[in-house]
Amino acid sequence: MAVIERFLAPDSAFQTRFFFLAKRFVAGETIDTALEAVRDLNAAGLTATLDFLGEDVTDPSEAQRTRDTYLAMLAAIERAGAATNVSLKLTALGLLVDEALCTGFLTAIVERAATLADPFVRIDMEGSAVTAQTLRVFESVFAQHKNVGPVIQAYLKRSPADVERAIELGARVRLCKGAYREPETIAIADMPSIRRAYLRMAEALLARGNYPGIATHDDRIIDAVKVYAMAHDVAKDRFEFQMLYGVRPELQRALATEGYRVRVYVPFGTHWAGYFYRRVTERKENLLFALRSLVSR
Ligand SMILES: Cc1cc2nc3c(=O)[nH]c(=O)nc-3n(C[C@H](O)[C@H](O)[C@H](O)COP(=O)(O)OP(=O)(O)OC[C@H]3O[C@@H](n4cnc5c(N)ncnc54)[C@H](O)[C@@H]3O)c2cc1C
């Protein structure tokens, strides 16, 4: 089997053996190690969102296991008194198996989360094959439960309309650039145009949205958002910056010290290969970190 296939295979012992490669970006393989990472972040004045890694589940019993893991995570967060909420991927909850099954599993998680100090559940956005379906499931659960919100990817040409819809609903949006390879017919391809699109949507969300999450490590966007917020009297507690675990940790802390709210996305679990692949292919710095971990063992 080719190396890349061995990494991406479900339940792969290969992934456990090579976990040291992903260590900078993935907070361990268990909820306990992930909660330790959250504790450190909380001590530095940062909040978190915990994500149990996994995607593209095709077996209903595996989707049910994902639901059960999230229910157990919520109980562990409650016990630990950690300042974190959760993020999840609908294809890990059975979206590719059956939309109604997935909606039911998401509802169970959102209802359990509602009893926590931070009750929010974020639905990560995946590839464009499931964008419309993901937003449909979000809206059907949001109709009954307001503690759930979507991610909108700035590179998709449909996204300005999705941002307007989220504003109309009063839903909390995480805005990111987008991490999947998408065709130019539906997605903006060059970085300056993605940045411009991002900023237009960020401004709309800051002006009229509900507590947006500005998810990026990009200084140009972060600086522009700070300037916009200051010029338009958007108080620091009306939005938050969001960054990934292990990426620019010094910037995360610097923003918190400046009085901004910062939430760190903390992924954990044994199925880290897909997530790790997206991180190392989007930035050469991230690949360098992984290579360094090979020689510093
Ligand atoms: C909290 C969070 C949640 C996300 N959720 C999703 C999701 O649900 N769906 C999805 O498709 N994508 C998601 N993403 C990923 C996102 O779409 C981008 O792929 C990813 O954030 C890279 O874009 P960027 O703007 O952060 O920085 P990039 O475009 O990678 O880099 C822009 C600039 O930022 C600086 N920079 C970035 N990384 C580093 C580094 N390691 N060291 C030093 N400087 C650096 C550099 O100045 C660089 O030029 C999420 C990202 C975050 C932060």
Short mmCIF file of C-alpha atoms and ligand atoms in Angstrom, two decimals:
data_model
loop_
_atom_site.label_atom_id
_atom_site.label_comp_id
_atom_site.label_asym_id
_atom_site.label_seq_id
_atom_site.Cartn_x
_atom_site.Cartn_y
_atom_site.Cartn_z
CA MET A 1 0.00 0.00 0.00
CA ALA A 2 1.31 3.47 -0.85
CA VAL A 3 2.52 5.51 2.14
CA ILE A 4 -0.15 8.20 1.75
CA GLU A 5 -2.92 5.55 1.65
CA ARG A 6 -1.58 3.95 4.80
CA PHE A 7 -1.73 7.34 6.54
CA LEU A 8 -5.29 8.00 5.40
CA ALA A 9 -6.62 4.51 6.16
CA PRO A 10 -9.22 4.47 8.95
CA ASP A 11 -8.16 2.91 12.28
CA SER A 12 -4.62 2.83 11.06
CA ALA A 13 -1.95 1.66 13.51
CA PHE A 14 0.32 3.55 11.12
CA GLN A 15 -1.23 6.86 12.31
CA THR A 16 -0.58 6.00 15.96
CA ARG A 17 3.02 5.05 15.20
CA PHE A 18 3.70 8.31 13.37
CA PHE A 19 1.76 10.57 15.72
CA PHE A 20 4.97 12.43 16.64
CA LEU A 21 4.83 14.06 13.17
CA ALA A 22 1.50 15.71 13.91
CA LYS A 23 2.19 16.52 17.56
CA ARG A 24 2.60 20.24 17.03
CA PHE A 25 -0.86 20.53 15.43
CA VAL A 26 -2.83 17.79 17.20
CA ALA A 27 -3.31 17.82 20.99
CA GLY A 28 -2.88 14.11 21.58
CA GLU A 29 -4.96 11.06 20.87
CA THR A 30 -7.32 11.17 23.89
CA ILE A 31 -9.74 13.64 25.46
CA ASP A 32 -7.53 13.77 28.56
CA THR A 33 -4.46 14.98 26.65
CA ALA A 34 -6.61 17.43 24.71
CA LEU A 35 -8.03 18.82 27.97
CA GLU A 36 -4.48 19.31 29.26
CA ALA A 37 -3.76 21.45 26.21
CA VAL A 38 -6.98 23.39 26.85
CA ARG A 39 -5.96 23.97 30.46
CA ASP A 40 -2.67 25.52 29.32
CA LEU A 41 -4.47 27.74 26.81
CA ASN A 42 -7.02 28.82 29.43
CA ALA A 43 -4.18 29.69 31.82
CA ALA A 44 -2.79 32.00 29.11
CA GLY A 45 -6.16 33.76 28.76
CA LEU A 46 -7.30 31.90 25.63
CA THR A 47 -10.49 29.89 25.11
CA ALA A 48 -10.67 26.78 22.93
CA THR A 49 -12.85 24.69 20.69
CA LEU A 50 -12.21 20.94 20.80
CA ASP A 51 -12.51 18.84 17.67
CA PHE A 52 -12.48 15.05 17.65
CA LEU A 53 -10.71 14.28 14.37
CA GLY A 54 -12.45 12.20 11.74
CA GLU A 55 -14.37 12.73 8.50
CA ASP A 56 -16.06 10.98 5.57
CA VAL A 57 -17.68 8.23 7.63
CA THR A 58 -19.71 5.81 5.49
CA ASP A 59 -20.92 3.39 8.16
CA PRO A 60 -23.88 4.42 10.40
CA SER A 61 -22.40 2.69 13.46
CA GLU A 62 -19.20 4.72 13.06
CA ALA A 63 -21.27 7.93 12.87
CA GLN A 64 -23.01 6.85 16.07
CA ARG A 65 -19.62 6.33 17.71
CA THR A 66 -18.70 9.91 16.74
CA ARG A 67 -21.92 11.16 18.40
CA ASP A 68 -21.15 9.15 21.54
CA THR A 69 -17.59 10.46 21.63
CA TYR A 70 -18.90 14.04 21.48
CA LEU A 71 -21.38 13.33 24.29
CA ALA A 72 -18.50 11.91 26.37
CA MET A 73 -16.34 14.95 25.49
CA LEU A 74 -19.06 17.33 26.67
CA ALA A 75 -19.28 15.47 29.99
CA ALA A 76 -15.48 15.60 30.36
CA ILE A 77 -15.42 19.35 29.58
CA GLU A 78 -18.12 19.89 32.22
CA ARG A 79 -16.22 17.86 34.82
CA ALA A 80 -12.95 19.67 34.09
CA GLY A 81 -14.60 23.12 34.13
CA ALA A 82 -12.59 23.93 30.98
CA ALA A 83 -13.24 27.10 28.98
CA THR A 84 -13.93 25.39 25.67
CA ASN A 85 -16.74 24.52 23.33
CA VAL A 86 -16.71 21.91 20.53
CA SER A 87 -16.37 21.85 16.75
CA LEU A 88 -17.43 18.92 14.58
CA LYS A 89 -17.60 17.75 11.00
CA LEU A 90 -20.96 16.55 9.69
CA THR A 91 -19.37 13.87 7.48
CA ALA A 92 -18.04 12.32 10.71
CA LEU A 93 -21.63 12.31 12.00
CA GLY A 94 -22.99 10.43 9.01
CA LEU A 95 -23.85 13.18 6.50
CA LEU A 96 -22.71 10.92 3.64
CA VAL A 97 -24.81 8.05 5.04
CA ASP A 98 -28.13 9.76 5.63
CA GLU A 99 -28.99 13.43 6.22
CA ALA A 100 -31.79 12.67 8.71
CA LEU A 101 -29.52 10.38 10.77
CA CYS A 102 -26.84 13.09 10.82
CA THR A 103 -29.39 15.77 11.81
CA GLY A 104 -30.56 13.57 14.70
CA PHE A 105 -27.00 12.99 15.95
CA LEU A 106 -26.19 16.70 15.70
CA THR A 107 -29.37 17.58 17.61
CA ALA A 108 -28.39 15.21 20.45
CA ILE A 109 -24.97 16.89 20.74
CA VAL A 110 -26.38 20.42 20.56
CA GLU A 111 -28.99 19.62 23.24
CA ARG A 112 -26.33 18.17 25.58
CA ALA A 113 -24.00 21.11 24.93
CA ALA A 114 -26.80 23.54 25.88
CA THR A 115 -26.29 22.57 29.55
CA LEU A 116 -22.60 23.59 29.58
CA ALA A 117 -21.05 26.92 30.59
CA ASP A 118 -20.04 27.45 26.93
CA PRO A 119 -22.90 25.74 25.09
CA PHE A 120 -21.83 26.52 21.55
CA VAL A 121 -21.35 23.86 18.86
CA ARG A 122 -19.48 24.83 15.70
CA ILE A 123 -20.06 22.93 12.46
CA ASP A 124 -16.78 22.91 10.51
CA MET A 125 -17.12 23.40 6.76
CA GLU A 126 -15.74 20.65 4.53
CA GLY A 127 -15.34 20.34 0.74
CA SER A 128 -17.83 21.94 -1.68
CA ALA A 129 -19.55 18.59 -2.35
CA VAL A 130 -21.24 18.98 1.05
CA THR A 131 -21.53 22.79 1.47
CA ALA A 132 -25.24 23.06 0.65
CA GLN A 133 -26.11 19.96 2.66
CA THR A 134 -24.07 21.16 5.66
CA LEU A 135 -25.85 24.53 5.66
CA ARG A 136 -29.22 22.80 5.29
CA VAL A 137 -28.58 20.56 8.32
CA PHE A 138 -27.31 23.61 10.25
CA GLU A 139 -30.49 25.57 9.52
CA SER A 140 -32.78 22.71 10.44
CA VAL A 141 -31.12 22.30 13.87
CA PHE A 142 -30.76 26.08 14.37
CA ALA A 143 -34.54 26.48 13.96
CA GLN A 144 -34.89 24.85 17.42
CA HIS A 145 -31.47 25.42 19.02
CA LYS A 146 -29.57 28.70 18.79
CA ASN A 147 -26.29 27.35 20.23
CA VAL A 148 -25.02 26.08 16.88
CA GLY A 149 -23.31 27.89 14.02
CA PRO A 150 -21.62 27.29 10.65
CA VAL A 151 -18.27 28.05 9.09
CA ILE A 152 -18.19 30.10 5.89
CA GLN A 153 -15.21 29.84 3.53
CA ALA A 154 -14.19 33.14 1.92
CA TYR A 155 -12.84 31.44 -1.23
CA LEU A 156 -16.26 30.13 -2.30
CA LYS A 157 -18.13 32.39 -4.71
CA ARG A 158 -21.44 31.52 -3.01
CA SER A 159 -20.21 32.72 0.41
CA PRO A 160 -21.31 36.41 0.38
CA ALA A 161 -24.90 35.17 0.04
CA ASP A 162 -24.33 32.61 2.83
CA VAL A 163 -22.98 35.37 5.07
CA GLU A 164 -26.09 37.48 4.40
CA ARG A 165 -28.30 34.49 5.23
CA ALA A 166 -26.42 33.88 8.51
CA ILE A 167 -26.78 37.58 9.42
CA GLU A 168 -30.52 37.39 8.69
CA LEU A 169 -30.81 34.32 10.96
CA GLY A 170 -28.67 35.87 13.72
CA ALA A 171 -26.32 32.87 13.59
CA ARG A 172 -22.74 32.92 14.84
CA VAL A 173 -20.35 32.46 11.91
CA ARG A 174 -16.71 31.38 11.83
CA LEU A 175 -15.15 32.97 8.76
CA CYS A 176 -12.08 31.25 7.28
CA LYS A 177 -10.34 31.31 3.89
CA GLY A 178 -11.10 27.65 3.09
CA ALA A 179 -8.76 24.67 3.19
CA TYR A 180 -9.92 22.34 0.40
CA ARG A 181 -8.88 22.16 -3.25
CA GLU A 182 -11.84 23.59 -5.19
CA PRO A 183 -12.43 24.22 -8.93
CA GLU A 184 -12.17 27.80 -10.23
CA THR A 185 -15.78 27.65 -11.43
CA ILE A 186 -16.94 27.86 -7.82
CA ALA A 187 -13.95 29.23 -5.88
CA ILE A 188 -11.60 32.22 -6.04
CA ALA A 189 -8.09 30.94 -6.74
CA ASP A 190 -5.65 33.79 -6.02
CA MET A 191 -4.73 34.86 -2.50
CA PRO A 192 -5.14 38.68 -2.92
CA SER A 193 -8.73 38.18 -4.15
CA ILE A 194 -9.45 35.67 -1.35
CA ARG A 195 -8.17 38.23 1.16
CA ARG A 196 -10.37 40.96 -0.33
CA ALA A 197 -13.42 38.67 -0.26
CA TYR A 198 -12.58 37.68 3.33
CA LEU A 199 -12.37 41.28 4.45
CA ARG A 200 -15.67 42.27 2.79
CA MET A 201 -17.43 39.41 4.58
CA ALA A 202 -15.63 40.09 7.86
CA GLU A 203 -16.78 43.72 7.75
CA ALA A 204 -20.39 42.67 7.10
CA LEU A 205 -20.23 40.25 10.04
CA LEU A 206 -18.59 42.77 12.35
CA ALA A 207 -21.12 45.45 11.45
CA ARG A 208 -24.30 43.37 11.41
CA GLY A 209 -23.50 39.82 12.50
CA ASN A 210 -23.69 37.93 15.77
CA TYR A 211 -20.30 37.53 17.49
CA PRO A 212 -18.26 36.41 14.44
CA GLY A 213 -15.17 34.22 14.71
CA ILE A 214 -12.36 35.70 12.59
CA ALA A 215 -10.39 32.52 11.87
CA THR A 216 -7.01 33.27 10.32
CA HIS A 217 -3.29 33.59 11.04
CA ASP A 218 -2.90 36.23 8.37
CA ASP A 219 -1.45 39.49 9.75
CA ARG A 220 -2.93 41.53 6.92
CA ILE A 221 -6.46 40.37 7.72
CA ILE A 222 -5.97 40.58 11.49
CA ASP A 223 -4.64 44.15 11.24
CA ALA A 224 -7.45 45.21 8.89
CA VAL A 225 -10.07 43.73 11.23
CA LYS A 226 -8.56 45.58 14.20
CA VAL A 227 -8.61 48.87 12.26
CA TYR A 228 -12.19 48.32 11.05
CA ALA A 229 -13.42 47.43 14.55
CA MET A 230 -11.77 50.47 16.05
CA ALA A 231 -13.07 52.85 13.36
CA HIS A 232 -16.64 51.51 13.64
CA ASP A 233 -16.83 51.19 17.43
CA VAL A 234 -17.08 47.40 17.37
CA ALA A 235 -16.09 46.53 20.94
CA LYS A 236 -13.46 43.82 21.54
CA ASP A 237 -16.05 41.55 23.15
CA ARG A 238 -18.31 41.53 20.07
CA PHE A 239 -16.10 39.17 18.05
CA GLU A 240 -13.20 36.78 18.53
CA PHE A 241 -10.06 35.84 16.66
CA GLN A 242 -9.67 32.11 16.12
CA MET A 243 -6.46 30.23 15.35
CA LEU A 244 -5.29 26.65 15.10
CA TYR A 245 -3.48 24.77 17.84
CA GLY A 246 0.28 24.97 17.23
CA VAL A 247 0.08 27.73 14.60
CA ARG A 248 1.50 31.12 15.62
CA PRO A 249 1.05 30.52 19.39
CA GLU A 250 2.97 33.71 20.18
CA LEU A 251 0.50 35.76 18.11
CA GLN A 252 -2.43 34.06 19.90
CA ARG A 253 -1.05 35.20 23.24
CA ALA A 254 -0.13 38.68 22.01
CA LEU A 255 -3.69 39.32 20.81
CA ALA A 256 -5.09 38.14 24.16
CA THR A 257 -2.69 40.48 25.95
CA GLU A 258 -4.02 43.34 23.79
CA GLY A 259 -7.48 42.54 25.16
CA TYR A 260 -8.90 40.67 22.14
CA ARG A 261 -10.81 37.45 22.59
CA VAL A 262 -8.89 34.52 21.11
CA ARG A 263 -10.17 30.97 20.66
CA VAL A 264 -7.83 28.15 19.70
CA TYR A 265 -9.08 25.21 17.65
CA VAL A 266 -7.72 22.11 19.39
CA PRO A 267 -8.02 18.89 17.37
CA PHE A 268 -7.30 15.50 18.92
CA GLY A 269 -7.76 11.81 18.17
CA THR A 270 -6.12 9.04 16.21
CA HIS A 271 -7.49 10.07 12.78
CA TRP A 272 -5.22 13.04 12.32
CA ALA A 273 -3.89 12.34 8.80
CA GLY A 274 -6.48 14.32 6.76
CA TYR A 275 -6.18 17.34 9.05
CA PHE A 276 -2.38 17.14 9.13
CA TYR A 277 -2.26 16.86 5.33
CA ARG A 278 -4.27 20.10 4.95
CA ARG A 279 -1.92 21.91 7.36
CA VAL A 280 1.35 20.83 5.71
CA THR A 281 0.11 21.47 2.18
CA GLU A 282 -1.12 25.01 2.92
CA ARG A 283 2.14 26.36 4.41
CA LYS A 284 5.77 25.39 4.06
CA GLU A 285 6.41 26.49 7.70
CA ASN A 286 4.04 23.74 8.84
CA LEU A 287 5.85 21.12 6.78
CA LEU A 288 9.12 22.32 8.30
CA PHE A 289 7.74 21.81 11.82
CA ALA A 290 6.79 18.24 10.92
CA LEU A 291 10.19 17.54 9.36
CA ARG A 292 11.94 19.00 12.41
CA SER A 293 10.01 16.59 14.64
CA LEU A 294 11.48 13.74 12.57
CA VAL A 295 15.04 14.75 13.42
CA SER A 296 14.46 15.89 17.02
CA ARG A 297 13.02 12.61 18.30
C1 LIG B 1 -9.84 28.30 13.96
C2 LIG B 1 -9.82 27.86 12.53
C3 LIG B 1 -10.82 27.02 12.07
C4 LIG B 1 -10.83 26.62 10.73
N1 LIG B 1 -11.89 25.87 10.27
C5 LIG B 1 -11.96 25.58 8.95
C6 LIG B 1 -13.09 24.94 8.40
O1 LIG B 1 -14.07 24.60 9.10
N2 LIG B 1 -13.09 24.69 7.07
C7 LIG B 1 -12.05 25.04 6.26
O2 LIG B 1 -12.11 24.82 5.05
N3 LIG B 1 -10.95 25.63 6.77
C8 LIG B 1 -10.89 25.91 8.08
N4 LIG B 1 -9.78 26.55 8.57
C9 LIG B 1 -8.55 26.68 7.72
C10 LIG B 1 -8.58 27.93 6.87
O3 LIG B 1 -9.57 27.83 5.89
C11 LIG B 1 -7.21 28.15 6.20
O4 LIG B 1 -6.93 27.05 5.38
C12 LIG B 1 -6.07 28.31 7.17
O5 LIG B 1 -6.44 29.05 8.31
C13 LIG B 1 -4.89 29.03 6.47
O6 LIG B 1 -5.22 30.35 6.15
P1 LIG B 1 -4.68 31.59 7.02
O7 LIG B 1 -5.49 32.76 6.66
O8 LIG B 1 -4.71 31.22 8.45
O9 LIG B 1 -3.18 31.76 6.64
P2 LIG B 1 -2.38 31.49 5.28
O10 LIG B 1 -3.18 31.89 4.09
O11 LIG B 1 -1.86 30.08 5.33
O12 LIG B 1 -1.17 32.46 5.48
C14 LIG B 1 -1.34 33.88 5.38
C15 LIG B 1 -0.26 34.58 6.16
O13 LIG B 1 -0.39 34.28 7.56
C16 LIG B 1 0.90 34.13 8.17
N5 LIG B 1 1.05 32.71 8.63
C17 LIG B 1 0.18 31.70 8.47
N6 LIG B 1 0.61 30.57 9.05
C18 LIG B 1 1.79 30.86 9.60
C19 LIG B 1 2.75 30.11 10.36
N7 LIG B 1 2.57 28.79 10.62
N8 LIG B 1 3.85 30.73 10.79
C20 LIG B 1 4.05 32.03 10.50
N9 LIG B 1 3.19 32.80 9.79
C21 LIG B 1 2.08 32.23 9.34
C22 LIG B 1 1.90 34.48 7.09
O14 LIG B 1 2.12 35.86 7.18
C23 LIG B 1 1.13 34.16 5.81
O15 LIG B 1 1.62 34.85 4.70
C24 LIG B 1 -9.77 27.01 9.88
C25 LIG B 1 -8.78 27.85 10.34
C26 LIG B 1 -8.79 28.30 11.63
C27 LIG B 1 -7.73 29.23 12.09
#
